[in-house]
mmCIF file of C-alpha atoms in Angstrom:
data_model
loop_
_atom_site.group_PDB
_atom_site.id
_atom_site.type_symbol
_atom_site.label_atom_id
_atom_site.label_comp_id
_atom_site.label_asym_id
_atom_site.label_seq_id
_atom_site.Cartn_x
_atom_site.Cartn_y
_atom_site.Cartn_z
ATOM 1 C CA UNK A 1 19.949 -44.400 -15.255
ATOM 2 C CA UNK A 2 19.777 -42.298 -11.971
ATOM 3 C CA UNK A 3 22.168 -43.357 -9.278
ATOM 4 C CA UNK A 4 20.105 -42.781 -6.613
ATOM 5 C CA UNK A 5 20.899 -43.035 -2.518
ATOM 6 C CA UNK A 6 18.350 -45.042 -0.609
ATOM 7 C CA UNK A 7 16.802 -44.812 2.950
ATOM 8 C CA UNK A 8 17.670 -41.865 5.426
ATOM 9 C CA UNK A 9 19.553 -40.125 2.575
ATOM 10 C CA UNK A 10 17.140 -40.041 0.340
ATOM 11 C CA UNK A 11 14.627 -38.547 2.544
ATOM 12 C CA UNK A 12 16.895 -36.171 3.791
ATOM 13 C CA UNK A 13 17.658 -34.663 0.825
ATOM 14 C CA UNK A 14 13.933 -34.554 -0.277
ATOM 15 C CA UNK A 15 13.103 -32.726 2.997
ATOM 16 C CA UNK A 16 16.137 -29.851 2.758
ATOM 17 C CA UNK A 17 16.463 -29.334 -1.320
ATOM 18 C CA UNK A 18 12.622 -28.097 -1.335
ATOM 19 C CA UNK A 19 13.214 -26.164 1.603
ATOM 20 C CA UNK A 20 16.584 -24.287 0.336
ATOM 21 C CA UNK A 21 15.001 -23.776 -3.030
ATOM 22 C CA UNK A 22 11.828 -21.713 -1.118
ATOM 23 C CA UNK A 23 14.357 -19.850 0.354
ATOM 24 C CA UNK A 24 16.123 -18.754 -2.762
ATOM 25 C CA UNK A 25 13.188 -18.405 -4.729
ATOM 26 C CA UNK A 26 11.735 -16.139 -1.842
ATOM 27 C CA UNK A 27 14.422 -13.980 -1.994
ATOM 28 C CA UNK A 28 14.533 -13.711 -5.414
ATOM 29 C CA UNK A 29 10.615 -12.551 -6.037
ATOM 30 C CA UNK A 30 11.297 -10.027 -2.529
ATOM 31 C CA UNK A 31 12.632 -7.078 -4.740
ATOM 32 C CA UNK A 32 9.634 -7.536 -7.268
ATOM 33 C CA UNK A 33 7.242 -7.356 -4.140
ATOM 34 C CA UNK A 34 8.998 -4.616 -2.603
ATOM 35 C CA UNK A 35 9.032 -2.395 -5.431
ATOM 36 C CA UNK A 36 5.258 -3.101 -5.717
ATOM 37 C CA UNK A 37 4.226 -2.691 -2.150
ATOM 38 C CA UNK A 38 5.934 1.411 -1.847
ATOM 39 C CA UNK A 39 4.788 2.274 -5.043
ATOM 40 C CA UNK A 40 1.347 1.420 -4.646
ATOM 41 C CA UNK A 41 1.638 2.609 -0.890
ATOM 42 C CA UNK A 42 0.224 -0.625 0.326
ATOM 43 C CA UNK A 43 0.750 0.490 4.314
ATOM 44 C CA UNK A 44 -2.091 2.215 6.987
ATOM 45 C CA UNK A 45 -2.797 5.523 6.130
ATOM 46 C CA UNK A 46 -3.360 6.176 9.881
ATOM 47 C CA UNK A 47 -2.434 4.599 13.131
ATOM 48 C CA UNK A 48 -4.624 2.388 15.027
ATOM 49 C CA UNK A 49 -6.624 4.783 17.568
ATOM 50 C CA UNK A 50 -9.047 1.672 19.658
ATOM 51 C CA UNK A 51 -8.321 -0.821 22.077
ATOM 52 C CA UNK A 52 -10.376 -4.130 21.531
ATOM 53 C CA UNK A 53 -12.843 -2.568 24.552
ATOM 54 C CA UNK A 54 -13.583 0.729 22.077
ATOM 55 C CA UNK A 55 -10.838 2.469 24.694
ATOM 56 C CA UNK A 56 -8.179 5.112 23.277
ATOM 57 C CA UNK A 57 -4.711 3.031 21.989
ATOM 58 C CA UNK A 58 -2.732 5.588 23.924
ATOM 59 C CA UNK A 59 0.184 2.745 24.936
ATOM 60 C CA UNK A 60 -0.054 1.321 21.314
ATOM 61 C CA UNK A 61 0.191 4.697 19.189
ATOM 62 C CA UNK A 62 3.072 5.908 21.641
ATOM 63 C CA UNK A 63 5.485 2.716 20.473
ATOM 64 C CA UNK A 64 4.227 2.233 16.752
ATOM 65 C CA UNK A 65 3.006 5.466 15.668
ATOM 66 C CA UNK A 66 6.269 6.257 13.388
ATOM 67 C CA UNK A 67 6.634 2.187 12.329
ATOM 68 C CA UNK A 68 2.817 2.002 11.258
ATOM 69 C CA UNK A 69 2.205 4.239 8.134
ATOM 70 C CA UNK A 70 4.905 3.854 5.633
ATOM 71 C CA UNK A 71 5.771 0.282 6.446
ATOM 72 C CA UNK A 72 3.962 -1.824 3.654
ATOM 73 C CA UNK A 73 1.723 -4.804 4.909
ATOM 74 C CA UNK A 74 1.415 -7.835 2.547
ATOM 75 C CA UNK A 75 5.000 -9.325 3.344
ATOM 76 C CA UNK A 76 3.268 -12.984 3.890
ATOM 77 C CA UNK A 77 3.060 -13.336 0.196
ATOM 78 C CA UNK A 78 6.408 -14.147 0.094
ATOM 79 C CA UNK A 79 6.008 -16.836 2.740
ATOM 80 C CA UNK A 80 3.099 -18.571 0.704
ATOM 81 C CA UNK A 81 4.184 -17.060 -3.180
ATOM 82 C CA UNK A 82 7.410 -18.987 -2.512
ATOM 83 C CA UNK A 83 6.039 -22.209 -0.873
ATOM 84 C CA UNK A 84 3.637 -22.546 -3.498
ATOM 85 C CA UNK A 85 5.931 -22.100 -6.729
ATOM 86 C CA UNK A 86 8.214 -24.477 -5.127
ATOM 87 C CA UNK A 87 5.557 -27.113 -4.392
ATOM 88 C CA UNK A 88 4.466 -26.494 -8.043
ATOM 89 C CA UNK A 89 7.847 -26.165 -9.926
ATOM 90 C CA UNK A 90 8.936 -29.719 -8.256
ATOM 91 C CA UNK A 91 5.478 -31.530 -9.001
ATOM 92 C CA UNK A 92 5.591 -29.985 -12.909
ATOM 93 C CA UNK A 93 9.277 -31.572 -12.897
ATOM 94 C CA UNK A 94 7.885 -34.960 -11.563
ATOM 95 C CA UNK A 95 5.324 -34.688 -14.796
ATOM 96 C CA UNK A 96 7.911 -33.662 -17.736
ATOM 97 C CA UNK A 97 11.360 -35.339 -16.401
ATOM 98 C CA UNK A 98 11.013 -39.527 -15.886
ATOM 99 C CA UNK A 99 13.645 -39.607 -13.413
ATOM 100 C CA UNK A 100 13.950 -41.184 -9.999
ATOM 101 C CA UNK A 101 15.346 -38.119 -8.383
ATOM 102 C CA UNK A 102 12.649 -35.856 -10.371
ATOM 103 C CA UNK A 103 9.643 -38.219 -8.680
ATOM 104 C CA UNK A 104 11.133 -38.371 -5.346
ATOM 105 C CA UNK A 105 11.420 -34.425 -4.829
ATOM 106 C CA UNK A 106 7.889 -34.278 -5.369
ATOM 107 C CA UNK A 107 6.027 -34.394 -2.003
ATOM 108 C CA UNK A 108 2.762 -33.046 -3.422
ATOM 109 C CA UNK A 109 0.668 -35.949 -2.081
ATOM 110 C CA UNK A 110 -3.086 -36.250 -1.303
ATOM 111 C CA UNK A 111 -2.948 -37.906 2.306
ATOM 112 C CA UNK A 112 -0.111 -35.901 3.728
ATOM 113 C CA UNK A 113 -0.119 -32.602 1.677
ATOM 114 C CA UNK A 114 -3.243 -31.818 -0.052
ATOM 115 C CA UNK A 115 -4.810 -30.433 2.791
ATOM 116 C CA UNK A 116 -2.448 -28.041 4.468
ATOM 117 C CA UNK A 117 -1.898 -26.589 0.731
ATOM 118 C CA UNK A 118 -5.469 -25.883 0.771
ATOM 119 C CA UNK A 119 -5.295 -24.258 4.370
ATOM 120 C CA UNK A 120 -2.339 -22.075 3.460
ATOM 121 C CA UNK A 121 -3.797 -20.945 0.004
ATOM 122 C CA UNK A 122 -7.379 -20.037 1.643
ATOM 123 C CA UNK A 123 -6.069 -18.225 4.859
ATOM 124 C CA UNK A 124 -3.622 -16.578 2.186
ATOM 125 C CA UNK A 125 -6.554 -15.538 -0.041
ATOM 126 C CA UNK A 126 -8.711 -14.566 2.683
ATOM 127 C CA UNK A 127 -5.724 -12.888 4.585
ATOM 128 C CA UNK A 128 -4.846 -10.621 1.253
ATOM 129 C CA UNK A 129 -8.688 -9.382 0.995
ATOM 130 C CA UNK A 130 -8.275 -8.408 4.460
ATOM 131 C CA UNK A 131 -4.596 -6.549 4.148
ATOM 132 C CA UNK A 132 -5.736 -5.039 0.879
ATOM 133 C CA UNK A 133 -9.105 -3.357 2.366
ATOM 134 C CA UNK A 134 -7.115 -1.855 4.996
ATOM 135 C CA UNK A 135 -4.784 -0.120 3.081
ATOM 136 C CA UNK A 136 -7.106 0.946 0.689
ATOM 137 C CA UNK A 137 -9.375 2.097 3.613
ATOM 138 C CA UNK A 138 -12.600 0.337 2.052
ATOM 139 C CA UNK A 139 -15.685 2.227 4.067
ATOM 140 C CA UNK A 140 -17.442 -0.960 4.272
ATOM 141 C CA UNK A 141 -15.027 -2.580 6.296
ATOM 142 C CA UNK A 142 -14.632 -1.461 10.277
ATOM 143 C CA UNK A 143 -11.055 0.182 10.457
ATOM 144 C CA UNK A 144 -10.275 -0.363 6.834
ATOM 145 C CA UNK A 145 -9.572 -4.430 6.708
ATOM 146 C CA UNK A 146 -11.912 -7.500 7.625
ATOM 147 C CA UNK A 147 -13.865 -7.042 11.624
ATOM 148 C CA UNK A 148 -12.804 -9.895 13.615
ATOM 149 C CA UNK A 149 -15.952 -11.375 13.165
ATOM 150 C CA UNK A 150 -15.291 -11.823 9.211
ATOM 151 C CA UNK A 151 -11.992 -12.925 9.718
ATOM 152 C CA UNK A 152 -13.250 -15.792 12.669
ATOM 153 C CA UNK A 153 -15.489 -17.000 10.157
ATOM 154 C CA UNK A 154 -13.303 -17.097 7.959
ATOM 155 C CA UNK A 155 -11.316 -19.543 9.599
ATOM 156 C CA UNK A 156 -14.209 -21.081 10.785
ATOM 157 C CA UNK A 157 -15.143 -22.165 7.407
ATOM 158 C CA UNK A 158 -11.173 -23.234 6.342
ATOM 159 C CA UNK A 159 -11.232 -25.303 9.425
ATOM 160 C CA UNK A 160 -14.623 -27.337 9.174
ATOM 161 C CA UNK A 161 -13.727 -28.276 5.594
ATOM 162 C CA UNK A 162 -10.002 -29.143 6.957
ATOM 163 C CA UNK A 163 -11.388 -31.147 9.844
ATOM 164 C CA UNK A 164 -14.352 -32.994 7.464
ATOM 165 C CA UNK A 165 -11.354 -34.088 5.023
ATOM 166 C CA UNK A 166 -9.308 -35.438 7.710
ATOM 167 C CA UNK A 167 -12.558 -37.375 9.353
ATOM 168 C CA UNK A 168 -14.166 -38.342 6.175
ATOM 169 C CA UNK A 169 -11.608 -38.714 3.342
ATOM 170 C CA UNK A 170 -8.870 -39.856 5.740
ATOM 171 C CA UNK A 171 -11.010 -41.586 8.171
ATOM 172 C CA UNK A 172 -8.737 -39.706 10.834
ATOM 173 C CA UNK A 173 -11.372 -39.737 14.330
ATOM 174 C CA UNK A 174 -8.305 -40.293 17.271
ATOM 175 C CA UNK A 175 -6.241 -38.144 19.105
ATOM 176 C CA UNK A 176 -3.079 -38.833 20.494
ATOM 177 C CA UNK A 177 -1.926 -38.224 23.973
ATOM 178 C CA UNK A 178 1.585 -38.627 24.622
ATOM 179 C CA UNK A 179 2.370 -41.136 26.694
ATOM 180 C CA UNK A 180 -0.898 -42.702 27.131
ATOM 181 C CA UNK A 181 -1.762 -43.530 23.239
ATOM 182 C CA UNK A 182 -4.592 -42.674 21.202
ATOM 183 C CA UNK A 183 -8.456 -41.668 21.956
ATOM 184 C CA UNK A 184 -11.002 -42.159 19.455
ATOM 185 C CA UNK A 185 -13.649 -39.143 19.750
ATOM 186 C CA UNK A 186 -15.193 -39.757 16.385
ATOM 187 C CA UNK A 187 -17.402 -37.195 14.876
ATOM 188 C CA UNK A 188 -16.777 -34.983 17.725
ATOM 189 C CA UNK A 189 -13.082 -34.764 15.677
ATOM 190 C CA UNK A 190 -14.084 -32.050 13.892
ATOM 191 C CA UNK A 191 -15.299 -29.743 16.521
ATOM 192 C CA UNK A 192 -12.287 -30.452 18.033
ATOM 193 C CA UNK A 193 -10.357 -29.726 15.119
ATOM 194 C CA UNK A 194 -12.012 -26.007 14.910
ATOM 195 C CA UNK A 195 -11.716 -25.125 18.244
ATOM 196 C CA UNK A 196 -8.119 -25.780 17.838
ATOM 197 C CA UNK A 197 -7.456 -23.713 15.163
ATOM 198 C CA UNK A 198 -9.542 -20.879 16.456
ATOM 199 C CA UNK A 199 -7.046 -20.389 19.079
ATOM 200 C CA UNK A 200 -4.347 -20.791 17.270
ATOM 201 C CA UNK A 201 -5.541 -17.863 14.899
ATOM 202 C CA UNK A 202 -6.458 -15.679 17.682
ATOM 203 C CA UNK A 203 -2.364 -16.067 18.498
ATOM 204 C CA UNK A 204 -1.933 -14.666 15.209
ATOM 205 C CA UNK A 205 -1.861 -11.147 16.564
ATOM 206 C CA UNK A 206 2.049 -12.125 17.520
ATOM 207 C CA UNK A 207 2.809 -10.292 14.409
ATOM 208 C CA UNK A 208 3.839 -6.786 15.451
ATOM 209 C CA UNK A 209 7.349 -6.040 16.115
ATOM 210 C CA UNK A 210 10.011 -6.834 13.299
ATOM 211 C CA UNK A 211 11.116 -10.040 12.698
ATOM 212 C CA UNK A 212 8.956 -11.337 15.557
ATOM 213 C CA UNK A 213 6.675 -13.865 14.037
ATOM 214 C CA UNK A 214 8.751 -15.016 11.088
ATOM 215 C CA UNK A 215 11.240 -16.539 13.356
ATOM 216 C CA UNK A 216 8.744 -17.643 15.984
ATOM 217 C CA UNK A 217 6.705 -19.519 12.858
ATOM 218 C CA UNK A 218 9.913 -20.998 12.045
ATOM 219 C CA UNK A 219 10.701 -22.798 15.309
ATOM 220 C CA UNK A 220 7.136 -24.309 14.943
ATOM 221 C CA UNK A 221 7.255 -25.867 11.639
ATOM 222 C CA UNK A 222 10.791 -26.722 11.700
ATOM 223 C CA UNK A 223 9.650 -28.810 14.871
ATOM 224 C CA UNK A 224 7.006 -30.248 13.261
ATOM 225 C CA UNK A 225 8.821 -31.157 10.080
ATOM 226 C CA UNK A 226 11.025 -33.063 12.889
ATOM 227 C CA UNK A 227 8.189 -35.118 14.159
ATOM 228 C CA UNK A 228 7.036 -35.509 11.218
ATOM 229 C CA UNK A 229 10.315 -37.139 9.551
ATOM 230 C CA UNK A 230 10.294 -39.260 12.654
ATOM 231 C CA UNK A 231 7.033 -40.268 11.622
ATOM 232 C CA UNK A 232 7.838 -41.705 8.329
ATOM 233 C CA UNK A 233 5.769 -38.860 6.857
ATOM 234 C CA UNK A 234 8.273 -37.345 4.801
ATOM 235 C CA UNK A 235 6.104 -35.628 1.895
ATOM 236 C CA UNK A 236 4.446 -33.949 4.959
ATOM 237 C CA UNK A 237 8.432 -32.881 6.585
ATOM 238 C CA UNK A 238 9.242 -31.581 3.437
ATOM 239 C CA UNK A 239 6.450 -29.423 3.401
ATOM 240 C CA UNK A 240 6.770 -28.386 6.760
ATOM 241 C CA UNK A 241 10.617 -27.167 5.865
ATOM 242 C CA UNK A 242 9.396 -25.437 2.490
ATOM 243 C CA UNK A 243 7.864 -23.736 5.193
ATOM 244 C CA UNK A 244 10.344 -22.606 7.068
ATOM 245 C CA UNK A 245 12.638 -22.453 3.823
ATOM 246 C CA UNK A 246 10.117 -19.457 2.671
ATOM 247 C CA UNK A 247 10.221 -18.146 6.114
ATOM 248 C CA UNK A 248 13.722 -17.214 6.486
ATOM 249 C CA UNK A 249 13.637 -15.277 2.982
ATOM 250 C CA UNK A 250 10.688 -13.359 4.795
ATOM 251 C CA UNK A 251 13.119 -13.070 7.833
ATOM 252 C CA UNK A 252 15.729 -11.726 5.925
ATOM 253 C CA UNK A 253 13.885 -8.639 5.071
ATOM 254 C CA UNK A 254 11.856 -8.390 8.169
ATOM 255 C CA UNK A 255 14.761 -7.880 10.634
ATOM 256 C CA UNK A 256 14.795 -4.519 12.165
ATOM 257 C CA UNK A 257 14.050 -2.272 10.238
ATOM 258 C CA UNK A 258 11.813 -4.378 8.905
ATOM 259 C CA UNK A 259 10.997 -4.085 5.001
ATOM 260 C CA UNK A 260 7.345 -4.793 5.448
ATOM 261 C CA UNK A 261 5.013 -6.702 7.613
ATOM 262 C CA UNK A 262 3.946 -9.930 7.388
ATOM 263 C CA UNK A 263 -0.080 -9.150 8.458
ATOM 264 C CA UNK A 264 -3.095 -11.393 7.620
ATOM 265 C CA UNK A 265 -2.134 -12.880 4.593
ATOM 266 C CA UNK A 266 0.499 -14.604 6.178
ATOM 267 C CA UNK A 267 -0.332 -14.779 9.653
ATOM 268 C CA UNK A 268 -4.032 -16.075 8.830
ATOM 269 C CA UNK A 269 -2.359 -18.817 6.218
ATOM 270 C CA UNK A 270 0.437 -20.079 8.759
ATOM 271 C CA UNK A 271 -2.179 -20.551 11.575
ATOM 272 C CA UNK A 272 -4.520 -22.841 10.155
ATOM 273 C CA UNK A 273 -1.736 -24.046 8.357
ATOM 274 C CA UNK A 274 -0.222 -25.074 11.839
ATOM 275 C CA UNK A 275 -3.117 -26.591 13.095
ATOM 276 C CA UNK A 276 -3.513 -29.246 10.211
ATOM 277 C CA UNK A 277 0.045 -30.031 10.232
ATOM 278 C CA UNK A 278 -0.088 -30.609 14.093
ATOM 279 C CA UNK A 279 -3.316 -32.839 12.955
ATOM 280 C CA UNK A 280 -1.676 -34.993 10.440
ATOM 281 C CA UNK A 281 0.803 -35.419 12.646
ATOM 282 C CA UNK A 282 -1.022 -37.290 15.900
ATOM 283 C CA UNK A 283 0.931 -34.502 17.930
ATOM 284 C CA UNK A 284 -2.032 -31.807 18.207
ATOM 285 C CA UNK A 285 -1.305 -31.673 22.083
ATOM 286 C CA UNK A 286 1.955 -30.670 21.619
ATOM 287 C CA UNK A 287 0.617 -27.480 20.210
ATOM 288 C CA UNK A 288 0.482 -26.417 23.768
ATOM 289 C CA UNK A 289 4.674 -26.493 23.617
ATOM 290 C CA UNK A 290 5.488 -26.017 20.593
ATOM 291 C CA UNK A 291 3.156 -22.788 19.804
ATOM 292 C CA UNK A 292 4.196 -21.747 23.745
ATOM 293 C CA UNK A 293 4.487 -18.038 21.953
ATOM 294 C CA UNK A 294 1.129 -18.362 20.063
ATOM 295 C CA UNK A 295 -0.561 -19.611 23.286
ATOM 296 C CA UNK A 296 0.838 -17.166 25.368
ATOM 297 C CA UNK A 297 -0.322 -14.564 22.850
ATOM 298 C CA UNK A 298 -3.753 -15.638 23.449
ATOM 299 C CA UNK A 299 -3.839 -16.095 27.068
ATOM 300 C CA UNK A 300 -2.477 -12.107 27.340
ATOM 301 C CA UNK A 301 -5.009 -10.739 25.004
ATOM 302 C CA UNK A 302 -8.009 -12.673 27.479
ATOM 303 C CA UNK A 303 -6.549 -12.054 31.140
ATOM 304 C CA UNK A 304 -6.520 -8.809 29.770
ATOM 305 C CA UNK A 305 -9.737 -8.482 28.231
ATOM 306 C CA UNK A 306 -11.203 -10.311 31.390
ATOM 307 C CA UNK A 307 -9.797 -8.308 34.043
ATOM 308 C CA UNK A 308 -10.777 -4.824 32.400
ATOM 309 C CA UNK A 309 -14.499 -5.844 32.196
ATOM 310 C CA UNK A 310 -15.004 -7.615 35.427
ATOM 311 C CA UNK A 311 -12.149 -5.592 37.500
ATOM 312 C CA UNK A 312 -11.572 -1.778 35.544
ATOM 313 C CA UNK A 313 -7.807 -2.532 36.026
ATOM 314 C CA UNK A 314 -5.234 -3.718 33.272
ATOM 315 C CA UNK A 315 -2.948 -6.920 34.315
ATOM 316 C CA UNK A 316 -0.444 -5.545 31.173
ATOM 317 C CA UNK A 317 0.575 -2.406 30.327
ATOM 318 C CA UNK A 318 -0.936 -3.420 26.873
ATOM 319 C CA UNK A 319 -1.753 -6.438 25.513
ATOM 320 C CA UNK A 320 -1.076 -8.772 23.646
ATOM 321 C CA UNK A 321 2.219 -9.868 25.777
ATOM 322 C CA UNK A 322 5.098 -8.540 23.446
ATOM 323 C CA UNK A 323 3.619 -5.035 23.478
ATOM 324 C CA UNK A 324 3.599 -5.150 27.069
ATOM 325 C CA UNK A 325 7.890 -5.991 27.191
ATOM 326 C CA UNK A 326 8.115 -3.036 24.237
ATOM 327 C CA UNK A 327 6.145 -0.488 27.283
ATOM 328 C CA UNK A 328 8.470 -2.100 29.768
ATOM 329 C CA UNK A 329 11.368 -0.538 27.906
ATOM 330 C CA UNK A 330 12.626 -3.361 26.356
ATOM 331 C CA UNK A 331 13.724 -2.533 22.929
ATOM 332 C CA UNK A 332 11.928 -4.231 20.041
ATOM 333 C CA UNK A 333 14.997 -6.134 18.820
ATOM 334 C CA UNK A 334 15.449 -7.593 22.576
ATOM 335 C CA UNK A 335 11.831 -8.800 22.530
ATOM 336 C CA UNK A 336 12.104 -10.466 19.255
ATOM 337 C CA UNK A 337 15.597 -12.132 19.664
ATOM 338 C CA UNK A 338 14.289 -13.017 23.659
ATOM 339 C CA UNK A 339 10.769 -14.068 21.543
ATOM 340 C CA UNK A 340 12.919 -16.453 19.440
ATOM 341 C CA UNK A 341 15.337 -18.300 22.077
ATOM 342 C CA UNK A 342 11.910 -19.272 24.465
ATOM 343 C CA UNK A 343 10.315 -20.743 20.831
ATOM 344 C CA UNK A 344 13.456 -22.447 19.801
ATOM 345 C CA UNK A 345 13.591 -23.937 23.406
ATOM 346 C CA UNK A 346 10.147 -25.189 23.437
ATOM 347 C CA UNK A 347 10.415 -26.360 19.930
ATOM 348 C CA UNK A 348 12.996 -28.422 21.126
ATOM 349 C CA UNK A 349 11.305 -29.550 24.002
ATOM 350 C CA UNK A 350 8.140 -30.312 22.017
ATOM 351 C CA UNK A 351 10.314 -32.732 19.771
ATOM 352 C CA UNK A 352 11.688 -34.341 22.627
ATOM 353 C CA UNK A 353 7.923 -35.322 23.998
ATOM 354 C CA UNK A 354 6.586 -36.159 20.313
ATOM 355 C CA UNK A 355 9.738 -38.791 20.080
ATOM 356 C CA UNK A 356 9.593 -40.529 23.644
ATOM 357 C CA UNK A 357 5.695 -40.710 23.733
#
């Protein structure tokens, strides 16, 4: 018979043991993927030579000509690889050992899990198609990988069958404003829903520099796990932390110099991943805060975009923002470790907001 702690314990322990175990497990598979990744060259064969506009990259290939070819893309599948065979490996122990402790490490549950598995596995699909046409240079595709216009629909697909579940299946049609309660918008939910994780996706471009978005994504989750264990959602915490669990054994190997990038498959899975976690938890506004990085990310790449069509002038060096700092001068490492205090900080203050309102 299990002797089993009850309450806050409990939880606790089901929300950090799944996320330690990603982390171990993702640095246990990172050799296997290395080895993989520089045999098989999987990097760019050539740097990228276009702005967005059709312009020359001059800025770009000055700081990243040396980093981009023979630095493997891919990386993200140790993110999701190790989330997912920890979400699986607890739920097949749940099945085989009749324990108490066995069931209640399983968080693999249809109203708070099911779909932000589905979100991470489909941007993670979708995301490897992308990284793998690149590298192999597939003539059908513009530059190699995916055009933007793929990869928005994409998302745009991941996102209306996210936002029917959550209207239809969960009868979810409010959303919360902090401070002043909910509003109930209906069918107009899922609209909502994609527009929101458009943007967030379009802040996916924050990968770039090493270690950059792995501890940026971190800061996001880990504040949304918060919330969400203040919510009495703990299946949905503990998948937020397996998150950031996985994370960190991407971070260890993506420090400068990093071992690989994390590009689409990962970046594309943690966005829309992000979104429906912000979703399930009524905090969706908070997105605002807590992805501060991804939304300043977004609002660079469009000032920028805006005022070379309608002005012929550039507001940044080069867009999006943290390529700008790196043409400042700023070292990479500085812009990442400056990148991660300002998330950390609005994590925090993000937390603070979800709890008081």
């Amino acid at each position: 018979m299990d002797i089993l702690p009850t309450g806050p314990v409990i939880n606790t322990l089901k929300v950090i043991t799944p996320a330690a175990l990603a982390f171990f497990i993702g640095i246990g598979i990172t050799p296997f993927l290395t080895d993989f990744l520089y045999r098989n060259k999987m990097w760019k064969k050539k740097v990228r030579t276009k702005t967005m506009d059709g312009k020359e990259a001059v800025v770009f290939q000055s700081l990243h000509k040396e980093k981009e070819v023979g630095t493997p893309k891919m990386g993200g599948i140790i993110i999701w690889g190790s989330a997912l065979v920890t979400i699986l490996l607890l739920w097949a122990l749940s099945l085989v050992i009749d324990t108490d402790v066995a069931q209640k490490l399983n968080f693999l549950s249809r109203g708070q899990t099911w779909v932000p598995l589905f979100a991470l596995m489909m941007g993670a699909g979708f995301g490897f198609l992308d990284d793998y046409f690149e590298v192999t240079e597939r003539k059908d595709y513009v530059g190699g990988g995916m055009s933007l216009k793929k990869r928005l629909l994409v998302v745009t697909l991941i996102s209306l069958a996210s936002g029917w579940w959550f209207y239809s299946k969960l009868g979810v049609s409010e959303i919360h404003i902090p401070f002043n309660g909910d509003i109930n918008i209906g069918i107009l939910f899922i609209p909502f829903f994609l527009i929101v994780t458009l943007g967030l996706y379009s802040g996916g471009v924050i990968d770039g520099i090493d270690g950059l978005a792995g501890g940026v994504f971190s800061s996001m989750f880990a504040a949304y796990g918060v919330i969400a264990f203040a919510n009495n959602q703990i299946n949905l915490a503990a998948f937020c932390f397996v998150l950031v669990g996985a994370l960190l054994a991407f971070l260890w190997f993506n420090i400068p110099p990093a071992r690989f990038y994390m590009s689409e498959t990962g970046s594309m899975a943690l966005t829309v991943t992000l979104s429906v976690v912000a979703f399930l938890t009524q905090e969706v506004l908070l997105l605002l805060i807590i992805a501060f990085p991804l939304v300043a990310t977004v609002a660079s790449n469009v000032i920028q975009m805006t005022s070379k069509k309608f002005r012929d002038k550039k507001v940044f060096q080069i867009a999006p923002l943290h390529h700008h700092f790196e043409a400042l001068g700023w070292p990479n490492y500085k812009v990442t470790m400056r990148y991660w205090i300002i998330s950390l900080i609005f994590a925090f203050m993000g937390v603070i907001l979800a709890l008081l309102g």
